[in-house]
Coordinates of C-alpha atoms in Angstrom, one line a residue:
E1 CA -0.3 -0.4 0.1
G2 CA 0.7 3.3 -0.3
L3 CA 2.6 2.9 -4.1
A4 CA 2.6 6.8 -5.9
R5 CA 0.4 6.6 -8.6
N6 CA 3.0 7.7 -10.8
V7 CA 5.1 4.9 -10.7
P8 CA 5.5 3.6 -14.3
T9 CA 4.2 0.7 -15.9
V10 CA 7.4 -2.4 -16.2
R11 CA 6.7 -4.7 -18.8
D12 CA 9.9 -7.3 -18.7
P13 CA 8.9 -9.9 -21.8
D14 CA 12.3 -11.7 -20.6
N15 CA 10.8 -13.2 -17.1
L16 CA 6.7 -13.0 -18.3
T17 CA 6.1 -10.2 -16.7
Y18 CA 4.2 -6.7 -15.8
F19 CA 3.9 -4.6 -12.7
K20 CA 1.6 -1.3 -12.5
E21 CA 0.7 0.3 -9.9
E22 CA -2.7 -0.1 -9.0
V23 CA -5.6 1.3 -6.1
G24 CA -2.6 2.3 -4.3
G25 CA -0.5 -1.5 -4.8
L26 CA 1.1 -3.1 -7.3
A27 CA -0.3 -5.6 -9.1
V28 CA 1.9 -8.3 -11.1
G29 CA 0.9 -10.3 -13.9
G30 CA 2.4 -12.1 -16.7
Y31 CA 1.5 -14.7 -19.8
E32 CA 2.1 -18.4 -19.5
L33 CA 3.7 -20.5 -22.3
N34 CA 1.4 -22.9 -21.7
P35 CA -2.2 -21.0 -21.3
V36 CA -5.6 -22.6 -20.7
A37 CA -8.5 -22.7 -22.4
W38 CA -12.0 -22.4 -21.2
D39 CA -13.8 -24.9 -22.9
E40 CA -17.4 -24.3 -21.5
A41 CA -19.6 -24.8 -24.1
S42 CA -21.3 -21.0 -23.9
V43 CA -21.0 -18.5 -21.9
P44 CA -23.6 -17.9 -19.1
D45 CA -25.5 -14.8 -19.4
S46 CA -24.8 -13.9 -16.1
F47 CA -21.1 -13.9 -16.4
S48 CA -19.6 -10.6 -16.5
F49 CA -16.5 -9.2 -13.7
Q50 CA -16.0 -12.7 -12.1
L51 CA -13.2 -14.8 -11.2
F52 CA -12.8 -18.7 -10.8
P53 CA -10.6 -19.9 -7.5
E54 CA -7.0 -19.8 -6.9
V55 CA -4.8 -22.2 -8.9
Y56 CA -1.7 -21.1 -6.9
E57 CA 0.8 -23.8 -9.2
R58 CA -0.7 -22.0 -12.3
F59 CA 1.0 -18.6 -10.6
E60 CA 4.3 -20.2 -9.5
P61 CA 6.2 -19.5 -12.9
C62 CA 4.7 -16.2 -12.9
M63 CA 5.7 -15.0 -9.4
E64 CA 9.1 -16.7 -10.3
G65 CA 9.2 -14.1 -12.9
V66 CA 8.2 -11.3 -10.6
L67 CA 10.9 -12.7 -8.1
A68 CA 13.9 -12.8 -10.8
R69 CA 13.0 -8.8 -11.6
F70 CA 12.3 -7.4 -7.8
P71 CA 14.0 -10.1 -5.8
A72 CA 12.6 -7.6 -2.7
L73 CA 9.2 -7.8 -3.5
E74 CA 9.6 -11.6 -1.9
S75 CA 8.9 -10.0 2.0
V76 CA 5.8 -7.8 0.2
G77 CA 2.0 -9.4 1.6
I78 CA -0.1 -10.4 -1.2
K79 CA -3.7 -9.0 -1.1
Q80 CA -5.7 -10.5 -4.0
W81 CA -5.1 -13.3 -6.4
I82 CA -6.4 -12.7 -9.5
N83 CA -7.4 -16.1 -12.1
G84 CA -9.6 -14.2 -14.7
L85 CA -10.3 -14.7 -18.4
E86 CA -9.6 -12.9 -21.5
S87 CA -9.3 -13.0 -25.1
F88 CA -6.3 -14.2 -27.6
T89 CA -6.2 -14.5 -31.4
E90 CA -4.1 -16.3 -32.7
D91 CA -1.4 -13.3 -34.5
G92 CA -1.7 -11.3 -31.1
M93 CA -3.8 -8.8 -33.4
F94 CA -7.9 -7.5 -33.0
V95 CA -11.0 -8.9 -34.3
L96 CA -12.8 -5.7 -35.9
G97 CA -15.2 -5.0 -38.6
K98 CA -18.2 -6.2 -40.0
A99 CA -18.9 -9.7 -40.1
P100 CA -18.7 -11.4 -44.1
E101 CA -21.5 -13.7 -43.3
K102 CA -24.1 -11.4 -41.2
E103 CA -25.3 -8.7 -42.5
N104 CA -25.0 -5.4 -40.6
F105 CA -23.4 -7.1 -37.1
F106 CA -19.9 -5.1 -36.2
V107 CA -17.2 -7.4 -34.2
G108 CA -15.1 -5.8 -31.6
T109 CA -13.3 -8.4 -29.7
G110 CA -10.0 -10.3 -29.4
F111 CA -8.0 -7.4 -27.5
N112 CA -5.1 -10.0 -26.0
A113 CA -4.9 -7.9 -23.1
F114 CA -4.9 -4.8 -24.5
G115 CA -9.2 -3.7 -24.6
I116 CA -8.9 -0.7 -22.5
A117 CA -5.9 0.9 -23.7
S118 CA -7.4 0.4 -27.2
A119 CA -11.1 1.1 -26.6
G120 CA -10.7 4.5 -28.0
G121 CA -9.8 3.8 -30.8
A122 CA -10.9 0.4 -31.2
G123 CA -14.3 2.5 -30.8
K124 CA -14.1 5.4 -32.7
A125 CA -13.0 2.4 -35.9
L126 CA -16.1 0.3 -35.5
A127 CA -18.4 3.8 -35.3
E128 CA -17.0 5.1 -39.0
W129 CA -16.9 1.4 -39.8
I130 CA -20.9 1.5 -39.1
T131 CA -21.7 4.4 -40.2
E132 CA -19.5 5.3 -43.0
G133 CA -18.3 1.6 -44.2
A134 CA -14.6 1.8 -43.8
P135 CA -12.5 3.6 -41.0
E136 CA -10.8 6.3 -41.9
F137 CA -7.5 4.5 -42.2
D138 CA -6.8 1.0 -43.1
L139 CA -7.3 -1.3 -40.3
W140 CA -6.2 -5.0 -42.1
S141 CA -3.9 -6.0 -40.0
A142 CA -7.5 -6.6 -37.0
D143 CA -9.8 -6.8 -40.1
I144 CA -12.3 -10.5 -39.0
R145 CA -12.1 -10.9 -42.8
R146 CA -8.2 -11.6 -42.7
F147 CA -9.4 -15.2 -41.0
G148 CA -10.7 -17.8 -42.7
R149 CA -13.4 -20.1 -42.4
Y150 CA -11.5 -22.7 -40.4
T151 CA -11.7 -20.3 -37.5
Q152 CA -15.4 -21.6 -37.3
D153 CA -14.5 -24.5 -35.9
N154 CA -13.8 -25.0 -32.0
R155 CA -10.9 -26.8 -31.6
Q156 CA -9.0 -24.9 -34.2
L157 CA -9.8 -21.4 -32.3
R158 CA -9.2 -22.4 -28.9
F159 CA -5.3 -24.2 -30.3
R160 CA -4.9 -21.1 -32.1
A161 CA -6.2 -18.6 -29.6
L162 CA -3.8 -21.0 -26.7
E163 CA -1.0 -20.5 -28.9
G164 CA -1.4 -16.3 -29.3
Q165 CA -1.4 -16.3 -26.0
A166 CA 1.8 -18.6 -25.4
R167 CA 3.9 -16.2 -27.6
H168 CA 2.4 -12.8 -26.3
Y169 CA 6.0 -12.1 -25.3
T170 CA 7.7 -14.2 -26.4
M171 CA 11.2 -13.0 -29.1
S172 CA 9.1 -11.6 -32.4
W173 CA 11.5 -13.9 -34.6
P174 CA 11.8 -12.5 -38.3
D175 CA 9.7 -15.2 -40.8
H176 CA 7.8 -16.4 -37.5
E177 CA 5.4 -19.4 -38.7
H178 CA 2.4 -20.0 -36.7
E179 CA 3.0 -24.1 -35.5
A180 CA -1.2 -24.5 -34.2
C181 CA -3.7 -27.0 -35.8
R182 CA -1.2 -27.3 -38.6
P183 CA -1.0 -29.2 -41.3
L184 CA -4.6 -28.7 -42.2
R185 CA -5.1 -27.2 -45.9
R186 CA -3.3 -28.6 -48.3
S187 CA -2.5 -28.5 -51.7
P188 CA -2.3 -32.2 -54.2
L189 CA 1.3 -31.3 -53.7
Y190 CA 2.0 -31.0 -50.9
D191 CA 3.0 -35.0 -49.9
R192 CA 5.4 -34.5 -53.0
L193 CA 6.2 -31.4 -52.1
S194 CA 7.7 -33.1 -49.1
Q195 CA 9.2 -35.6 -50.1
K196 CA 11.5 -33.5 -52.1
Q197 CA 12.3 -31.4 -48.3
A198 CA 9.9 -28.1 -48.7
C199 CA 10.1 -26.2 -45.5
F200 CA 6.4 -25.1 -45.5
G201 CA 4.7 -21.7 -44.0
V202 CA 1.4 -21.3 -43.0
K203 CA -1.0 -18.9 -44.9
S204 CA -5.1 -18.3 -44.5
G205 CA -4.4 -22.2 -42.8
W206 CA -2.6 -23.5 -46.1
E207 CA 0.8 -25.1 -46.2
R208 CA 2.4 -23.6 -48.6
A209 CA 7.1 -24.6 -49.1
N210 CA 9.2 -21.1 -48.3
W211 CA 12.6 -23.4 -49.7
F212 CA 13.6 -26.8 -50.1
A213 CA 16.4 -28.2 -48.6
P214 CA 19.0 -29.5 -50.2
D215 CA 19.8 -33.6 -49.1
G216 CA 21.8 -33.5 -45.5
V217 CA 19.8 -30.3 -44.5
D218 CA 16.1 -29.9 -42.3
P219 CA 13.7 -27.7 -44.2
I220 CA 13.3 -25.8 -40.5
D221 CA 13.6 -22.2 -40.4
V222 CA 16.6 -21.4 -37.8
P223 CA 15.1 -18.0 -36.3
S224 CA 17.9 -15.0 -37.0
F225 CA 17.7 -11.5 -37.0
D226 CA 20.7 -12.0 -39.5
E227 CA 21.3 -13.8 -42.5
P228 CA 19.4 -16.8 -41.9
N229 CA 20.3 -20.6 -42.7
W230 CA 17.4 -20.4 -45.3
M231 CA 19.0 -18.0 -47.9
Q232 CA 21.2 -19.8 -49.8
Y233 CA 19.3 -22.2 -50.6
S234 CA 15.9 -19.4 -51.6
G235 CA 18.7 -18.1 -53.5
Q236 CA 19.8 -21.1 -55.7
E237 CA 16.3 -21.0 -56.3
H238 CA 16.2 -17.2 -57.4
Q239 CA 18.8 -17.5 -59.6
A240 CA 17.1 -20.8 -61.2
C241 CA 13.9 -19.0 -62.2
R242 CA 15.8 -15.9 -64.0
E243 CA 18.2 -18.9 -65.1
Q244 CA 16.2 -22.1 -66.2
V245 CA 12.8 -22.9 -65.1
V246 CA 11.0 -23.0 -61.5
L247 CA 7.2 -24.5 -60.4
I248 CA 5.5 -23.2 -57.7
D249 CA 2.9 -24.8 -55.8
Q250 CA 0.7 -21.8 -55.5
S251 CA -3.0 -23.7 -55.1
S252 CA -3.6 -21.5 -52.2
F253 CA -4.5 -18.3 -54.3
A254 CA -8.3 -17.8 -54.3
K255 CA -9.9 -18.5 -57.1
Y256 CA -13.3 -17.0 -57.9
V257 CA -15.9 -17.6 -60.9
L258 CA -18.6 -14.3 -61.5
V259 CA -21.2 -15.3 -63.8
G260 CA -24.5 -13.6 -64.9
R261 CA -25.9 -11.6 -67.2
D262 CA -24.4 -8.8 -65.3
A263 CA -20.9 -9.7 -64.5
Q264 CA -19.7 -7.7 -67.0
R265 CA -21.7 -4.7 -65.6
V266 CA -20.7 -5.2 -62.5
L267 CA -16.8 -5.4 -63.2
A268 CA -16.7 -2.4 -64.6
R269 CA -17.7 -0.8 -62.1
A270 CA -15.5 -2.4 -59.5
C271 CA -12.9 -2.6 -61.4
S272 CA -10.6 0.6 -62.2
C273 CA -9.4 -1.2 -65.7
R274 CA -10.8 -0.3 -69.0
P275 CA -14.0 -2.0 -68.9
D276 CA -13.3 -4.0 -72.5
F277 CA -12.7 -7.6 -71.3
K278 CA -11.9 -9.8 -74.3
P279 CA -12.7 -13.2 -74.4
F280 CA -9.3 -15.1 -72.8
A281 CA -7.6 -11.8 -72.2
V282 CA -6.3 -11.2 -68.5
K283 CA -6.5 -8.6 -67.0
Y284 CA -4.8 -7.1 -64.1
T285 CA -6.9 -4.2 -62.0
Q286 CA -7.4 -2.9 -58.8
I287 CA -10.8 -2.2 -56.6
L288 CA -11.3 0.8 -55.3
N289 CA -12.9 2.2 -52.4
G290 CA -14.5 6.3 -53.1
D291 CA -11.8 7.7 -51.4
G292 CA -9.4 6.3 -54.4
G293 CA -7.8 4.2 -51.8
I294 CA -6.4 0.9 -53.2
A295 CA -8.9 -2.1 -51.5
S296 CA -7.6 -5.0 -53.4
D297 CA -5.8 -6.1 -56.7
L298 CA -6.3 -9.3 -58.5
T299 CA -6.8 -10.5 -61.9
V300 CA -9.8 -10.6 -64.0
T301 CA -10.2 -13.2 -67.2
R302 CA -13.0 -13.6 -69.6
V303 CA -13.9 -17.2 -70.3
S304 CA -17.5 -17.1 -71.8
E305 CA -19.8 -14.4 -72.4
N306 CA -20.9 -14.0 -69.5
E307 CA -18.5 -16.0 -67.0
F308 CA -15.0 -14.2 -65.2
Y309 CA -12.8 -16.0 -63.9
I310 CA -10.8 -13.8 -60.9
V311 CA -7.7 -14.5 -58.9
T312 CA -6.5 -12.8 -56.0
G313 CA -3.9 -13.6 -52.8
T314 CA -4.5 -16.5 -50.6
G315 CA -4.5 -14.3 -47.7
F316 CA -7.4 -12.2 -49.1
A317 CA -9.6 -15.2 -50.2
I318 CA -13.1 -13.8 -47.3
H319 CA -11.8 -10.2 -47.7
D320 CA -11.5 -10.2 -51.9
Y321 CA -14.9 -12.2 -52.2
E322 CA -16.6 -9.4 -50.1
E323 CA -15.1 -6.6 -51.7
I324 CA -16.9 -7.8 -55.1
R325 CA -19.8 -9.3 -53.8
S326 CA -20.4 -6.1 -51.7
R327 CA -20.7 -4.5 -55.4
I328 CA -23.1 -6.6 -57.3
R329 CA -27.1 -4.8 -57.2
P330 CA -29.7 -6.2 -56.0
D331 CA -31.5 -5.4 -58.7
Q332 CA -28.0 -7.3 -60.8
D333 CA -28.5 -11.2 -62.4
A334 CA -24.3 -11.8 -61.2
H335 CA -23.2 -14.8 -58.7
L336 CA -20.2 -15.0 -57.2
V337 CA -18.8 -18.5 -56.3
D338 CA -15.3 -19.6 -54.7
I339 CA -14.0 -22.3 -56.6
T340 CA -10.5 -21.9 -54.3
S341 CA -10.3 -25.7 -53.9
A342 CA -11.3 -27.1 -57.5
F343 CA -8.5 -25.6 -59.4
S344 CA -4.9 -26.5 -58.1
V345 CA -2.2 -23.7 -59.6
L346 CA 1.4 -25.0 -60.7
V347 CA 3.4 -21.6 -61.6
V348 CA 6.1 -21.8 -64.0
M349 CA 8.3 -19.3 -64.9
G350 CA 12.0 -18.6 -66.0
P351 CA 13.7 -18.2 -69.5
S352 CA 13.0 -22.2 -70.3
S353 CA 9.1 -21.8 -69.2
R354 CA 8.4 -22.3 -72.7
A355 CA 10.6 -24.7 -74.2
L356 CA 9.4 -27.2 -71.0
L357 CA 6.3 -26.1 -71.9
S358 CA 5.8 -27.2 -75.6
S359 CA 7.6 -30.7 -75.1
V360 CA 4.5 -31.9 -72.6
A361 CA 1.3 -29.4 -73.3
Q362 CA -0.7 -30.2 -76.6
G363 CA -0.9 -26.4 -77.6
D364 CA 1.4 -24.0 -79.1
F365 CA 3.0 -21.7 -76.7
S366 CA 4.6 -18.9 -79.0
N367 CA 4.8 -15.6 -79.0
E368 CA 2.3 -15.1 -81.6
A369 CA 0.1 -17.2 -80.6
F370 CA 0.0 -17.1 -76.7
P371 CA 1.5 -13.5 -76.2
F372 CA 1.4 -12.1 -72.3
G373 CA -1.7 -11.2 -70.5
V374 CA -4.3 -14.0 -72.5
C375 CA -5.6 -17.2 -71.3
R376 CA -5.5 -20.3 -73.6
E377 CA -6.8 -24.0 -72.2
V378 CA -4.1 -26.7 -73.5
M379 CA -3.5 -29.9 -72.0
I380 CA -1.0 -31.4 -70.5
A381 CA -0.8 -35.5 -69.5
G382 CA -4.3 -35.7 -69.9
A383 CA -5.6 -32.7 -68.1
P384 CA -7.2 -30.1 -69.3
V385 CA -5.6 -26.4 -68.3
R386 CA -5.9 -22.9 -68.1
A387 CA -3.4 -21.3 -68.7
L388 CA -2.7 -17.9 -68.0
R389 CA 0.4 -16.5 -69.3
V390 CA 1.2 -13.7 -66.8
S391 CA 4.6 -13.2 -64.3
F392 CA 4.7 -11.6 -60.5
V393 CA 8.4 -12.5 -61.3
G394 CA 9.6 -10.8 -64.1
E395 CA 10.6 -13.5 -66.5
L396 CA 8.3 -15.7 -69.3
G397 CA 6.1 -18.1 -67.8
W398 CA 2.8 -19.2 -66.6
E399 CA 0.1 -19.8 -64.4
L400 CA -1.5 -23.0 -64.5
H401 CA -4.7 -23.6 -63.7
V402 CA -5.7 -26.9 -63.2
P403 CA -8.5 -28.8 -61.8
S404 CA -7.2 -30.3 -58.3
E405 CA -7.7 -33.8 -59.1
Y406 CA -5.5 -33.8 -62.2
A407 CA -2.8 -32.2 -60.4
T408 CA -0.4 -34.6 -59.4
A409 CA -0.4 -35.6 -62.9
V410 CA 0.2 -32.4 -64.7
Y411 CA 2.9 -32.0 -62.0
D412 CA 5.0 -35.7 -62.6
A413 CA 4.7 -34.6 -66.2
L414 CA 6.3 -31.7 -65.9
F415 CA 9.7 -32.9 -63.8
D416 CA 9.6 -36.5 -66.1
N417 CA 11.3 -34.1 -69.1
S418 CA 12.9 -31.3 -66.6
E419 CA 16.3 -32.6 -67.4
K420 CA 16.8 -31.3 -70.7
W421 CA 15.2 -27.6 -69.0
G422 CA 16.5 -28.2 -65.4
L423 CA 13.2 -27.8 -64.1
R424 CA 13.7 -27.6 -59.7
D425 CA 10.7 -26.4 -57.5
A426 CA 10.7 -23.1 -55.4
G427 CA 9.4 -21.1 -52.6
Y428 CA 7.6 -18.2 -51.6
R429 CA 11.1 -17.1 -49.7
S430 CA 12.4 -16.8 -53.7
L431 CA 9.5 -15.3 -55.1
D432 CA 9.4 -12.6 -52.2
S433 CA 13.1 -12.1 -53.8
L434 CA 12.0 -12.1 -57.2
R435 CA 9.3 -10.2 -56.8
L436 CA 11.3 -7.2 -55.2
E437 CA 13.8 -6.8 -57.8
K438 CA 10.8 -6.6 -60.1
G439 CA 9.3 -3.6 -57.9
N440 CA 5.9 -6.0 -57.9
R441 CA 3.4 -4.7 -54.8
L442 CA 1.4 -7.0 -52.6
W443 CA -1.8 -5.7 -50.7
G444 CA -1.6 -5.2 -47.7
V445 CA 2.5 -4.2 -48.1
E446 CA 2.1 -1.7 -50.2
L447 CA -0.8 -1.9 -51.6
S448 CA -4.0 -0.5 -49.3
P449 CA -6.7 1.8 -49.3
D450 CA -4.3 4.6 -47.6
Y451 CA -3.1 4.4 -51.0
N452 CA -4.3 5.4 -53.8
P453 CA -2.9 4.0 -57.7
F454 CA -1.1 7.5 -58.6
E455 CA 1.0 7.1 -55.1
A456 CA 1.4 3.3 -55.5
G457 CA 3.5 4.1 -59.3
L458 CA -0.5 2.1 -60.5
G459 CA -1.3 4.5 -62.6
G460 CA -0.8 2.8 -65.8
F461 CA -3.5 0.4 -65.2
V462 CA -6.1 2.8 -63.7
A463 CA -8.5 3.8 -66.6
I464 CA -9.7 7.3 -64.9
N465 CA -10.1 8.8 -68.8
A466 CA -11.8 6.1 -70.3
N467 CA -15.8 6.8 -70.6
H468 CA -16.9 4.5 -67.7
D469 CA -17.7 5.4 -64.0
F470 CA -15.7 3.2 -61.8
I471 CA -16.1 3.2 -57.7
G472 CA -13.7 5.8 -57.1
R473 CA -13.2 7.4 -60.3
D474 CA -14.0 11.2 -59.1
A475 CA -12.2 10.9 -56.2
L476 CA -8.9 10.0 -58.0
I477 CA -9.7 13.0 -61.1
R478 CA -9.4 15.3 -57.6
Q479 CA -6.5 13.8 -57.0
K480 CA -4.3 14.1 -59.9
S481 CA -4.9 17.0 -60.1
S482 CA -2.9 17.8 -56.7
P483 CA 0.5 17.6 -56.4
L484 CA 1.2 13.8 -55.3
T485 CA 2.9 14.5 -51.0
R486 CA 4.3 10.5 -51.5
R487 CA 5.5 8.3 -53.5
L488 CA 6.4 4.2 -54.0
V489 CA 10.2 3.7 -54.1
S490 CA 12.7 1.1 -54.1
L491 CA 15.8 1.8 -52.2
T492 CA 19.0 -0.8 -52.2
H493 CA 22.3 -0.6 -50.0
D494 CA 25.2 -3.2 -50.1
E495 CA 25.9 -4.2 -45.9
P496 CA 25.8 -7.0 -45.3
S497 CA 24.5 -7.2 -41.6
A498 CA 21.9 -4.7 -42.7
R499 CA 19.3 -7.0 -43.7
L500 CA 15.7 -5.3 -44.9
L501 CA 12.5 -6.7 -42.8
G502 CA 10.7 -4.3 -43.4
G503 CA 9.7 -1.4 -41.4
E504 CA 13.0 0.5 -41.6
T505 CA 13.2 4.2 -41.7
I506 CA 14.1 5.6 -44.5
L507 CA 16.0 8.9 -44.2
R508 CA 16.8 11.6 -47.2
N509 CA 19.3 14.3 -46.5
G510 CA 18.8 13.4 -43.1
Q511 CA 15.3 13.9 -42.0
R512 CA 12.8 11.0 -41.3
V513 CA 10.4 11.1 -44.8
G514 CA 9.0 7.3 -44.8
W515 CA 9.6 4.3 -43.7
L516 CA 10.5 0.4 -45.8
S517 CA 7.0 -1.8 -46.0
S518 CA 9.1 -4.6 -47.4
G519 CA 12.2 -5.7 -47.6
G520 CA 14.8 -8.4 -48.3
Y521 CA 17.6 -10.0 -50.9
G522 CA 17.9 -9.5 -54.4
H523 CA 20.0 -12.5 -55.9
S524 CA 20.1 -10.7 -58.9
V525 CA 21.0 -7.6 -58.5
G526 CA 23.3 -9.1 -55.2
Q527 CA 21.5 -6.2 -52.8
N528 CA 19.1 -5.2 -50.2
I529 CA 15.8 -3.7 -52.1
G530 CA 13.6 -2.2 -50.0
L531 CA 9.7 -0.7 -51.2
G532 CA 8.8 2.4 -49.2
Y533 CA 6.7 5.1 -49.6
V534 CA 8.7 9.1 -49.4
R535 CA 7.0 11.4 -47.9
N536 CA 6.9 15.4 -48.3
A537 CA 3.8 17.9 -47.8
H538 CA 4.6 20.2 -49.9
G539 CA 4.8 17.2 -52.9
V540 CA 6.3 14.6 -54.1
N541 CA 8.0 14.4 -58.0
D542 CA 11.0 12.9 -59.7
E543 CA 12.8 15.8 -58.9
Y544 CA 12.3 16.0 -55.5
L545 CA 12.6 12.4 -55.4
E546 CA 16.3 12.5 -57.5
A547 CA 17.9 15.4 -55.6
G548 CA 18.2 13.6 -52.0
K549 CA 20.8 11.4 -50.2
Y550 CA 18.7 8.4 -49.3
E551 CA 20.0 6.6 -45.9
L552 CA 18.3 3.7 -43.9
E553 CA 18.0 3.1 -40.4
V554 CA 18.5 -0.7 -40.0
R555 CA 18.6 -1.5 -36.1
N556 CA 20.1 1.6 -34.8
Q557 CA 22.8 1.5 -38.0
I558 CA 22.6 4.5 -40.2
V559 CA 23.2 2.7 -44.1
P560 CA 24.0 5.0 -47.2
A561 CA 21.3 3.8 -49.6
R562 CA 20.4 4.1 -53.5
L563 CA 17.3 5.1 -54.8
H564 CA 15.4 3.4 -57.8
L565 CA 12.3 4.8 -59.8
Q566 CA 12.3 1.6 -62.0
A567 CA 12.1 -1.6 -61.8
L568 CA 16.1 -3.3 -60.6
Y569 CA 15.2 -5.7 -62.8
D570 CA 14.3 -5.5 -66.6
P571 CA 12.3 -2.5 -66.0
Q572 CA 11.1 -2.2 -70.1
N573 CA 9.7 -6.5 -69.4
L574 CA 11.3 -7.2 -72.2
K575 CA 11.4 -10.8 -70.6
L576 CA 8.1 -12.2 -69.2
R577 CA 7.1 -10.2 -72.9
S578 CA 9.9 -12.4 -75.0

């Protein structure tokens, strides 16, 4: 008793404990490594502000941490033991927003022991969601739509939340992968990739190969802020894509079909690209909000008069489905169907991809017959394949969208003919380094509702001058008439010890002007690469950008950096269109 009210709160993650003043005394608590879930089938209506009986053996690890930090507390009396409930999520972030499966039902929960501290901001955001349709700034990291439908299962929810609580005060390592309830969603190629020493990560419940270990090396991530144990092997996959050909299993892509007489009208209003969806043309496009911010980005392929095939990222399956569905008016004949599980996606990329596919497929893969941005139906090993000539890595290549029951047959056929062309498997870690060299953006990282296409360097994909009225067009017209106050750029540096992870501060002439949205190493260009927005309230144009001297703050180390306004690799897109 008698503790001053202005005593600071102390957090001690090493001992999993915290200390704070409370009503003149000291409240101490901690976050268990082996928490217990409350397995009641339902919460009684009367349950509020109630506690459970003391379980002293569960307090013991916490008290050991408390006394390790403040040994004098050993002689202080304990006024009250508190054993109660708290809500946690698998990723340590809140659950906010409109429930996707319910109309006019909004959620604010899962505050991970920060409910009181976050109440004002969370309440404001929810009020804006209800009254305006969205909060004033991007809250994707807390959006309820970031979770897959597997979280509707109580067992999944329980064990994932337990892992989230157990990790609350532990070290947050780069590239950490969740471990609870795995494996859950597996592509048909999972067993084959496992046999080839794939190290899997997880996204929306999907097991995805991050990198492949050679014989004699365990396919396990070793946590590190420095060069990770997988870097050299991912780099070999990266170089194989640049020099020969690789296969990446991206079956976890979310896929939809939009069908109906009004399907094109729906897309013309929702998408910011030109509305002339030609048969079998593959279009990259953004869906904007009313303020011109990028609500999602995806590809759209017209496969028949009234049917469109839509592909987006693994983690956006629920989010993007709702973004499209919400733009279908009640009087329109258009139906959106999630067909993610119906198709596996084998991505074949690299200079030898055309030769490899020509050797196994029934179809013409020449540049004249199969140009960039086109979809063709071909046959491989008896399987009907929807081949899309697109590329996220900046090389010649195709996405092979295969009915899932044929996926292993197509995979085997490609590798049975691979020796001449040097085909090898590649994972998502190499995919990320390849896209950084190419300057390709990721939604939720470089792209979000906070940024418009002009700021993101994607204005060329927006049909602002076309004679059609898409959502966000009026806002873009207004924004285009004013100077941009932020621009997405690439920055590189040569310091081997300064690994870029995203979040590093960007300095221009010694002044903080932004931070990196993502970072990594470009194996082809031999440099550390970061993408990020440079900000200036008075305007950001090419002249302003090129006149500055740039540095990056990497773990308290100031590193000289070079600015790039074009892609580091093949800025003229000659390779992917070859």
